[in-house]
CSV table of C-alpha atoms in Angstrom, one decimal:
chain,number,residue,atom,x,y,z
A,1,MET,CA,-2.3,128.1,96.1
A,2,SER,CA,-1.9,129.3,92.4
A,3,SER,CA,0.1,126.8,89.9
A,4,VAL,CA,2.7,129.4,89.3
A,5,ASP,CA,3.6,129.9,93.5
A,6,GLU,CA,3.9,126.0,92.9
A,7,ASP,CA,6.4,126.6,90.7
A,8,GLN,CA,8.1,129.6,92.4
A,9,GLU,CA,8.6,127.2,94.9
A,10,ASP,CA,9.5,123.7,93.0
A,11,LEU,CA,12.7,125.8,91.6
A,12,THR,CA,14.1,127.6,94.7
A,13,ARG,CA,13.3,123.9,95.8
A,14,LYS,CA,15.6,122.5,92.5
A,15,GLU,CA,18.3,125.7,93.1
A,16,ARG,CA,18.3,124.2,96.9
A,17,ARG,CA,19.4,120.6,95.7
A,18,GLU,CA,22.1,121.6,93.2
A,19,GLN,CA,23.4,124.0,95.7
A,20,ALA,CA,23.5,121.3,98.4
A,21,ARG,CA,24.9,119.2,95.2
A,22,ALA,CA,27.5,121.6,94.7
A,23,GLN,CA,28.5,121.7,97.3
A,24,ARG,CA,28.5,118.2,98.3
A,25,LYS,CA,31.0,118.2,94.8
A,26,ALA,CA,33.4,121.5,96.4
A,27,VAL,CA,34.0,118.8,99.1
A,28,GLU,CA,34.9,115.9,97.3
A,29,GLU,CA,37.0,117.6,95.0
A,30,ALA,CA,38.5,118.8,98.4
A,31,GLU,CA,38.9,115.5,100.0
A,32,VAL,CA,40.2,113.7,96.5
A,33,ALA,CA,42.7,116.1,96.4
A,34,SER,CA,43.6,116.8,99.5
A,35,ALA,CA,44.3,113.4,99.4
A,36,ALA,CA,46.5,113.7,96.3
A,37,ARG,CA,48.3,116.1,98.2
A,38,LYS,CA,49.5,113.8,100.9
A,39,ARG,CA,49.8,110.7,98.6
A,40,ARG,CA,52.4,112.8,96.8
A,41,LEU,CA,54.0,114.6,99.7
A,42,GLY,CA,54.6,110.3,101.0
A,43,GLN,CA,56.1,109.8,97.8
A,44,LEU,CA,57.5,112.0,98.2
A,45,GLY,CA,59.0,111.6,101.5
A,46,ILE,CA,60.3,108.1,99.6
A,47,VAL,CA,61.6,109.5,97.5
A,48,ALA,CA,63.9,111.4,99.8
A,49,ALA,CA,65.0,108.6,102.2
A,50,VAL,CA,66.3,105.8,99.5
A,51,VAL,CA,67.9,109.2,98.1
A,52,ILE,CA,69.9,109.5,101.5
A,53,VAL,CA,69.9,105.9,102.2
A,54,ALA,CA,72.1,105.8,99.2
A,55,ILE,CA,74.3,108.2,99.4
A,56,VAL,CA,75.2,107.4,102.9
A,57,VAL,CA,75.7,103.9,101.7
A,58,ILE,CA,78.5,105.5,99.3
A,59,LEU,CA,79.9,107.2,101.5
A,60,ILE,CA,80.9,104.9,103.6
A,61,ALA,CA,81.5,102.2,100.5
A,62,THR,CA,83.8,104.5,99.1
A,63,GLY,CA,85.8,106.1,102.8
A,64,GLY,CA,83.9,108.5,105.1
A,65,GLY,CA,86.4,111.3,106.3
A,66,SER,CA,89.0,113.6,105.5
A,67,SER,CA,92.1,111.3,103.7
A,68,THR,CA,94.3,114.6,104.6
A,69,PRO,CA,97.6,111.8,106.9
A,70,THR,CA,98.6,113.0,110.0
A,71,THR,CA,101.5,115.3,110.0
A,72,THR,CA,100.8,115.9,113.9
A,73,GLY,CA,100.8,114.9,117.3
A,74,LYS,CA,102.1,111.1,119.3
A,75,ALA,CA,102.8,109.2,115.5
A,76,SER,CA,104.4,112.2,114.1
A,77,GLU,CA,106.9,111.8,116.6
A,78,GLU,CA,107.2,108.9,116.8
A,79,THR,CA,107.7,108.9,112.9
A,80,VAL,CA,110.6,111.3,112.7
A,81,ALA,CA,112.8,109.0,115.7
A,82,LEU,CA,112.2,106.4,113.3
A,83,VAL,CA,113.6,107.8,109.8
A,84,ASN,CA,116.2,109.9,112.2
A,85,SER,CA,117.3,106.2,113.2
A,86,GLU,CA,117.7,104.7,109.6
A,87,ILE,CA,118.8,107.5,108.1
A,88,GLY,CA,120.7,109.7,110.8
A,89,GLY,CA,124.2,110.8,110.8
A,90,ILE,CA,124.6,109.2,107.2
A,91,PRO,CA,125.3,112.7,105.4
A,92,GLN,CA,123.4,114.0,102.8
A,93,ASN,CA,124.0,116.4,99.0
A,94,GLY,CA,120.9,117.9,97.5
A,95,ASN,CA,119.8,114.9,95.8
A,96,THR,CA,122.0,111.8,97.3
A,97,ILE,CA,122.8,110.4,100.8
A,98,GLY,CA,125.6,108.9,101.6
A,99,ASN,CA,130.0,109.3,101.7
A,100,PRO,CA,130.5,111.0,98.6
A,101,ASN,CA,133.3,109.0,97.7
A,102,ALA,CA,131.1,106.0,97.7
A,103,PRO,CA,132.5,103.4,95.4
A,104,VAL,CA,129.0,102.4,93.8
A,105,THR,CA,126.1,104.7,93.3
A,106,ILE,CA,122.6,103.2,92.5
A,107,GLN,CA,120.0,105.7,91.4
A,108,TYR,CA,116.5,105.1,92.8
A,109,PHE,CA,113.9,106.8,90.8
A,110,GLY,CA,110.6,107.2,92.8
A,111,ASP,CA,106.7,109.7,92.9
A,112,LEU,CA,106.2,110.4,96.3
A,113,GLU,CA,102.7,109.6,96.2
A,114,CYS,CA,104.2,106.1,95.2
A,115,PRO,CA,101.9,103.5,97.5
A,116,VAL,CA,104.6,101.0,95.5
A,117,CYS,CA,107.4,103.0,96.8
A,118,ARG,CA,106.4,103.7,99.9
A,119,GLU,CA,106.2,99.6,100.4
A,120,PHE,CA,111.2,99.9,99.6
A,121,THR,CA,110.8,102.4,100.8
A,122,LEU,CA,109.7,101.4,104.3
A,123,GLY,CA,110.7,97.6,103.6
A,124,ALA,CA,114.2,96.6,101.9
A,125,LEU,CA,115.7,99.7,101.9
A,126,PRO,CA,116.3,101.0,105.4
A,127,THR,CA,118.4,97.3,105.9
A,128,ILE,CA,120.2,99.1,102.8
A,129,MET,CA,121.0,102.3,104.3
A,130,GLN,CA,122.3,99.8,107.3
A,131,GLN,CA,124.7,97.7,105.0
A,132,TRP,CA,126.0,99.8,102.8
A,133,VAL,CA,125.0,103.8,102.7
A,134,LYS,CA,126.1,104.0,106.7
A,135,THR,CA,128.8,102.5,105.0
A,136,GLY,CA,130.3,104.8,103.5
A,137,LYS,CA,130.7,102.3,100.6
A,138,VAL,CA,127.3,102.9,98.7
A,139,LYS,CA,125.5,106.3,97.8
A,140,ILE,CA,121.4,107.3,96.9
A,141,GLU,CA,120.4,109.7,94.8
A,142,TYR,CA,116.8,110.4,94.7
A,143,LYS,CA,114.9,111.4,91.9
A,144,SER,CA,112.0,112.1,89.8
A,145,LEU,CA,109.9,109.7,88.1
A,146,GLU,CA,105.7,110.6,87.5
A,147,THR,CA,103.6,107.5,88.2
A,148,ALA,CA,101.3,107.5,90.8
A,149,THR,CA,100.8,110.6,90.8
A,150,ARG,CA,98.3,112.2,88.7
A,151,GLU,CA,98.0,115.2,88.5
A,152,PRO,CA,101.5,116.7,86.9
A,153,GLU,CA,100.7,119.9,88.5
A,154,VAL,CA,100.7,118.6,91.9
A,155,PHE,CA,103.9,116.4,91.0
A,156,LYS,CA,106.1,119.1,90.8
A,157,THR,CA,105.2,120.7,93.7
A,158,GLN,CA,106.1,117.5,95.4
A,159,GLN,CA,108.6,117.0,94.0
A,160,VAL,CA,110.2,120.4,93.9
A,161,ALA,CA,109.0,120.4,97.6
A,162,ALA,CA,111.7,117.8,98.4
A,163,LEU,CA,114.4,119.0,96.3
A,164,ALA,CA,113.8,122.4,98.2
A,165,ALA,CA,115.0,120.1,101.3
A,166,GLY,CA,117.8,118.9,99.1
A,167,LYS,CA,119.0,122.9,99.5
A,168,GLN,CA,119.7,122.7,102.7
A,169,ASN,CA,121.1,118.6,102.2
A,170,LEU,CA,117.7,117.8,104.5
A,171,MET,CA,116.1,115.5,101.4
A,172,TRP,CA,116.0,112.2,102.6
A,173,ASN,CA,114.5,113.3,105.2
A,174,TYR,CA,111.8,114.6,103.7
A,175,ILE,CA,111.5,111.5,101.3
A,176,GLU,CA,110.7,109.4,104.2
A,177,LEU,CA,108.3,111.6,106.0
A,178,PHE,CA,106.7,112.0,102.8
A,179,TYR,CA,106.8,108.3,102.4
A,180,HIS,CA,105.8,107.3,105.9
A,181,GLN,CA,102.7,109.5,106.1
A,182,GLN,CA,101.4,108.5,103.0
A,183,GLY,CA,97.2,108.7,102.2
A,184,GLU,CA,95.5,107.1,100.2
A,185,GLU,CA,96.5,107.1,96.4
A,186,GLY,CA,94.6,109.4,94.5
A,187,SER,CA,92.5,111.0,97.6
A,188,GLY,CA,94.2,114.6,97.0
A,189,TYR,CA,96.2,115.0,100.1
A,190,VAL,CA,99.2,116.4,99.1
A,191,THR,CA,97.6,119.7,99.4
A,192,GLU,CA,99.9,122.7,101.0
A,193,ALA,CA,99.2,122.0,104.4
A,194,TYR,CA,100.2,118.4,104.1
A,195,LEU,CA,103.2,120.3,102.6
A,196,GLN,CA,104.6,122.1,104.9
A,197,GLY,CA,102.7,119.6,107.3
A,198,LEU,CA,106.2,117.2,106.3
A,199,ALA,CA,108.5,120.0,106.9
A,200,LYS,CA,107.8,121.3,109.9
A,201,GLN,CA,108.2,117.7,111.3
A,202,ILE,CA,112.2,117.6,110.2
A,203,PRO,CA,113.8,120.9,113.0
A,204,ALA,CA,116.7,121.5,111.3
A,205,LEU,CA,114.3,122.4,108.1
A,206,ASN,CA,115.0,126.2,108.4
A,207,ASN,CA,111.9,126.6,107.1
A,208,ALA,CA,111.7,130.3,105.6
A,209,LYS,CA,114.2,129.8,102.9
A,210,TRP,CA,113.0,125.4,102.1
A,211,MET,CA,110.1,128.0,100.6
A,212,SER,CA,112.2,130.2,99.2
A,213,ALA,CA,113.3,127.3,97.6
A,214,ARG,CA,110.6,126.4,96.6
A,215,ASN,CA,109.8,128.6,94.3
A,216,GLU,CA,113.6,128.6,92.1
A,217,ALA,CA,113.0,127.6,88.3
A,218,ALA,CA,116.1,125.1,88.6
A,219,LEU,CA,114.4,122.3,90.3
A,220,SER,CA,111.3,122.6,88.3
A,221,SER,CA,113.6,121.9,85.7
A,222,GLN,CA,115.9,119.6,87.6
A,223,VAL,CA,112.1,117.1,87.7
A,224,GLU,CA,111.8,117.5,84.5
A,225,ALA,CA,115.6,116.5,83.6
A,226,GLU,CA,115.0,113.8,85.7
A,227,GLY,CA,111.6,112.6,84.1
A,228,GLN,CA,113.7,112.2,80.8
A,229,ALA,CA,116.2,110.3,81.9
A,230,ALA,CA,114.1,108.7,83.6
A,231,ALA,CA,112.2,107.7,79.9
A,232,SER,CA,115.6,107.2,78.7
A,233,ALA,CA,116.8,104.3,80.2
A,234,GLY,CA,113.8,103.1,79.8
A,235,PHE,CA,111.9,102.8,82.8
A,236,ASN,CA,107.6,104.1,82.7
A,237,GLY,CA,107.5,102.5,86.4
A,238,THR,CA,108.8,103.3,90.0
A,239,PRO,CA,110.7,102.7,91.5
A,240,SER,CA,113.0,101.7,89.1
A,241,PHE,CA,117.1,101.8,90.0
A,242,LEU,CA,120.3,102.2,87.8
A,243,ILE,CA,123.1,101.1,89.8
A,244,GLY,CA,127.1,100.8,88.7
A,245,LYS,CA,130.9,102.5,89.8
A,246,THR,CA,130.1,105.8,90.4
A,247,GLY,CA,131.9,108.3,88.4
A,248,GLY,CA,131.1,105.4,85.9
A,249,GLY,CA,128.4,103.8,83.2
A,250,MET,CA,124.9,103.0,85.4
A,251,GLN,CA,122.1,99.9,84.8
A,252,LYS,CA,119.1,98.8,85.3
A,253,LEU,CA,118.5,97.0,88.6
A,254,GLU,CA,115.7,94.7,87.5
A,255,HIS,CA,114.1,91.3,90.0
A,256,ILE,CA,114.9,93.4,93.2
A,257,SER,CA,112.0,92.7,95.9
A,258,LEU,CA,110.3,95.8,97.7
A,259,THR,CA,111.1,94.3,101.2
A,260,ASP,CA,114.0,91.8,100.9
A,261,PRO,CA,116.9,94.0,100.5
A,262,ALA,CA,119.1,90.7,98.5
A,263,PRO,CA,119.6,91.4,95.1
A,264,PHE,CA,120.3,94.8,95.6
A,265,ASN,CA,123.6,93.2,98.2
A,266,GLU,CA,124.0,90.4,95.5
A,267,ALA,CA,125.0,94.5,92.8
A,268,ILE,CA,126.8,96.4,94.9
A,269,GLU,CA,129.1,92.9,96.1
A,270,LYS,CA,129.1,92.1,92.5
A,271,LEU,CA,129.9,96.3,91.5
A,272,LEU,CA,132.6,95.7,94.8
A,273,LYS,CA,134.3,92.8,94.0
A,274,GLU,CA,135.3,94.1,91.1
A,275,GLY,CA,136.9,97.2,92.4
D,1,MET,CA,54.7,129.7,87.2
D,2,SER,CA,52.5,127.3,85.5
D,3,ALA,CA,52.7,124.3,84.9
D,4,GLN,CA,54.1,125.5,81.1
D,5,ALA,CA,55.9,127.1,82.3
D,6,LEU,CA,57.9,125.2,84.7
D,7,ARG,CA,58.3,122.6,82.8
D,8,LYS,CA,59.9,124.9,79.8
D,9,THR,CA,62.2,125.9,82.5
D,10,LEU,CA,63.5,122.0,83.6
D,11,ILE,CA,64.0,121.6,79.6
D,12,VAL,CA,66.4,124.7,79.2
D,13,PHE,CA,68.1,123.1,82.5
D,14,ALA,CA,68.2,120.1,81.8
D,15,ALA,CA,69.5,120.5,78.6
D,16,ILE,CA,72.5,123.1,80.2
D,17,GLY,CA,73.2,119.9,82.0
D,18,VAL,CA,73.2,117.0,79.2
D,19,CYS,CA,76.2,119.4,77.5
D,20,LEU,CA,77.6,120.6,81.4
D,21,GLY,CA,78.0,116.5,81.2
D,22,ALA,CA,78.9,115.3,77.8
D,23,TYR,CA,81.6,117.7,78.2
D,24,LEU,CA,83.2,116.0,81.7
D,25,THR,CA,82.5,113.3,80.0
D,26,TYR,CA,84.5,113.5,77.3
D,27,VAL,CA,87.8,115.1,79.8
D,28,HIS,CA,87.5,112.7,81.8
D,29,TYR,CA,87.9,110.4,78.7
D,30,SER,CA,89.9,111.9,76.7
D,31,GLY,CA,92.8,113.1,79.7
D,32,VAL,CA,92.4,116.4,78.6
D,33,THR,CA,92.3,119.3,81.3
D,34,PRO,CA,89.5,121.5,81.1
D,35,PRO,CA,89.8,125.5,81.5
D,36,CYS,CA,89.6,126.8,84.9
D,37,SER,CA,89.9,130.3,86.4
D,38,ILE,CA,91.6,128.6,89.9
D,39,LYS,CA,95.6,128.8,90.7
D,40,GLY,CA,96.8,125.2,89.7
D,41,ASN,CA,93.9,123.1,88.2
D,42,PRO,CA,92.3,121.7,90.9
D,43,CYS,CA,89.8,120.7,88.1
D,44,SER,CA,91.8,118.4,86.5
D,45,GLN,CA,92.7,117.3,90.0
D,46,VAL,CA,89.7,116.8,90.9
D,47,GLN,CA,89.0,115.2,87.9
D,48,LYS,CA,91.6,112.7,88.4
D,49,SER,CA,91.3,111.7,91.9
D,50,LYS,CA,89.9,108.4,92.7
D,51,TYR,CA,86.8,110.5,93.3
D,52,SER,CA,86.0,110.7,89.6
D,53,GLU,CA,84.5,107.7,89.4
D,54,LEU,CA,82.0,104.8,91.0
D,55,VAL,CA,82.8,101.3,91.0
D,56,GLY,CA,84.7,101.8,87.6
D,57,VAL,CA,82.1,104.2,86.1
D,58,PRO,CA,83.9,107.8,85.7
D,59,VAL,CA,81.0,110.0,87.7
D,60,ALA,CA,81.0,112.4,84.6
D,61,LEU,CA,79.0,109.2,82.4
D,62,MET,CA,76.7,109.5,85.4
D,63,GLY,CA,76.1,112.7,85.3
D,64,LEU,CA,74.9,112.5,81.9
D,65,ILE,CA,73.4,109.7,82.3
D,66,GLY,CA,70.9,111.1,85.1
D,67,TYR,CA,70.6,114.7,83.2
D,68,ILE,CA,69.7,112.5,79.9
D,69,ALA,CA,67.1,111.0,82.2
D,70,ILE,CA,65.3,114.1,83.6
D,71,LEU,CA,65.1,115.9,79.3
D,72,ALA,CA,63.6,112.7,78.4
D,73,SER,CA,61.2,112.6,81.5
D,74,LEU,CA,60.3,116.1,80.6
D,75,LEU,CA,59.9,115.7,76.8
D,76,ALA,CA,57.4,112.8,77.0
D,77,PRO,CA,53.8,113.2,77.3
D,78,ASP,CA,53.2,114.6,80.7
D,79,SER,CA,51.3,112.6,83.4
D,80,GLU,CA,51.1,113.1,86.3
D,81,ARG,CA,53.8,109.3,86.3
D,82,MET,CA,56.4,111.3,83.9
D,83,ARG,CA,56.7,114.2,86.9
D,84,PHE,CA,56.7,112.2,89.7
D,85,ALA,CA,59.8,110.4,87.1
D,86,THR,CA,61.1,113.9,87.1
D,87,MET,CA,61.4,114.8,90.7
D,88,ALA,CA,63.0,110.9,91.6
D,89,PHE,CA,65.9,111.4,88.9
D,90,ALA,CA,66.3,115.2,90.2
D,91,LEU,CA,66.5,114.5,93.4
D,92,GLY,CA,69.0,111.1,92.5
D,93,GLY,CA,70.7,113.3,91.0
D,94,PHE,CA,70.6,116.1,93.5
D,95,GLY,CA,71.9,113.9,96.4
D,96,PHE,CA,74.8,112.7,94.7
D,97,SER,CA,75.7,116.0,93.6
D,98,MET,CA,75.8,116.8,97.2
D,99,TYR,CA,78.0,113.9,97.5
D,100,LEU,CA,80.6,114.8,95.6
D,101,THR,CA,80.6,117.9,97.0
D,102,TYR,CA,81.2,116.8,99.7
D,103,ARG,CA,85.0,114.7,98.6
D,104,GLU,CA,85.6,118.4,96.9
D,105,LEU,CA,85.3,120.3,99.8
D,106,PHE,CA,86.5,117.8,102.9
D,107,THR,CA,87.9,114.9,101.2
D,108,LEU,CA,90.4,116.3,98.0
D,109,HIS,CA,90.0,119.9,99.5
D,110,LYS,CA,89.4,120.9,96.2
D,111,ILE,CA,87.0,123.1,94.2
D,112,CYS,CA,86.1,122.6,91.3
D,113,GLU,CA,84.0,125.5,89.1
D,114,TRP,CA,82.3,122.9,86.1
D,115,CYS,CA,81.6,120.5,89.6
D,116,VAL,CA,79.9,123.5,91.0
D,117,GLY,CA,78.1,124.8,88.0
D,118,SER,CA,77.1,120.6,87.9
D,119,ALA,CA,75.9,121.6,91.7
D,120,VAL,CA,74.1,124.3,90.9
D,121,ILE,CA,71.5,123.4,87.5
D,122,ILE,CA,71.1,120.3,89.3
D,123,THR,CA,70.1,121.5,92.4
D,124,ILE,CA,67.8,123.6,90.5
D,125,ILE,CA,66.5,121.2,88.9
D,126,MET,CA,65.5,118.9,91.8
D,127,CYS,CA,63.4,122.4,93.4
D,128,LEU,CA,62.2,123.8,89.9
D,129,SER,CA,60.7,119.3,89.9
D,130,VAL,CA,59.9,118.6,94.0
D,131,TRP,CA,57.5,121.9,92.8
D,132,ARG,CA,56.5,120.9,89.9
D,133,PHE,CA,55.1,117.4,91.1
D,134,LEU,CA,53.0,118.3,94.2
D,135,LEU,CA,51.1,121.4,92.4
D,136,GLY,CA,49.9,118.3,90.9
D,137,ASP,CA,47.4,118.4,88.2
D,138,THR,CA,47.5,121.4,85.9
D,139,PRO,CA,48.8,119.0,83.0
D,140,SER,CA,49.8,121.2,80.0
D,141,PRO,CA,50.3,119.7,76.8
D,142,GLY,CA,53.6,116.9,76.0
D,143,PRO,CA,54.7,118.1,72.6
D,144,ALA,CA,52.6,114.9,71.2
D,145,GLU,CA,49.4,116.5,72.6
D,146,ALA,CA,50.1,119.7,71.6
D,147,THR,CA,50.7,118.8,67.8
D,148,LEU,CA,47.6,116.4,68.0
D,149,ASP,CA,45.8,120.1,69.4
D,150,GLN,CA,47.0,122.5,67.0
D,151,SER,CA,46.5,119.9,63.8
D,152,ALA,CA,43.0,119.9,65.3
D,153,PRO,CA,39.9,122.0,63.2
D,154,ALA,CA,38.2,124.6,65.6
D,155,GLY,CA,35.7,123.5,67.5
D,156,VAL,CA,37.2,119.5,67.8
D,157,ALA,CA,39.9,120.2,69.8
């Protein structure tokens, strides 16, 4: 074999070694890339799992599910029966409940979404209704003052819905049902379906007339005027009360209890004694 | 799409997110009513609901901080760690955005256009950042490195 042939054979061997090295390198690089891809996918999976767990925890902590209160079913029937037992048979006129000639008038400034108003309406009010309103000695006027409702448009819509029921002298049925079936404050439960659901629970209410009355500009103006009257009286919280002889001057009723009617009883008795 | 193009696109969306988050944070603290084309302004109702805060912190502020974190991770010199950070922030933001959308649709029964806008942006950022993270080591020069490269003499860079 000549030296030229030996050189060519060496070159071929060298090329083969380089080819093998290149192949090994390619395989190693592919393995490294595959391992890196697996590692990244693993990291992605871990992050995704942590995010999912965190969101589930937030959901549970902030309360899951819909916050729309129920206005149908057995619970609704029981509430309607309770409301009827409390205010059934008492005359109503617009926003007023009680004998039109009652010697004493109470003005109740409230926000239908206000949980404190609910506490009063379900607490002290039934006794006041029983003892003073049913007996014709006191009449109560419901007036709107925005406090708990966070959105003015929603406030006006819900208060007007109650006033529209007042056009059929059923405002207090609507108010009572609203407070009894009140949802969680600030949860946005006051939807059109909720407002109509309340109306449907009042059998005597003509739904078409009620819907039509809700568009009356006078009712919106009334809500605004009552808010201004509350501001003039220095009220910035609900429930707030004015009390006085019917047709006479009204004064603030302070230091009331949400569950105990005693402060109301004292003020009413005092006014009745004055004649 | 190249890694560099992905990064630039992400920077644009993150910057839009920062602007949106800043505006919604301003709306929350100032109490102004945000413009909304839907009747009854559900945007305002959503942003005044109790779900507009989480443990006393406005969710709009959380969103702003999240978008700033994403933007910062994108502006930092490119590395696997930064790509991971962008992906992790984006996934967290996307998950939180899904939670807020759930609250809008199934709890408040109202939809806020601003929130939907933010949800769309964070979804795009999440998809692109996951893609960029999985794409792996095709580093694009960070601003600092890019500056160095441009200033380096020919044949050295």
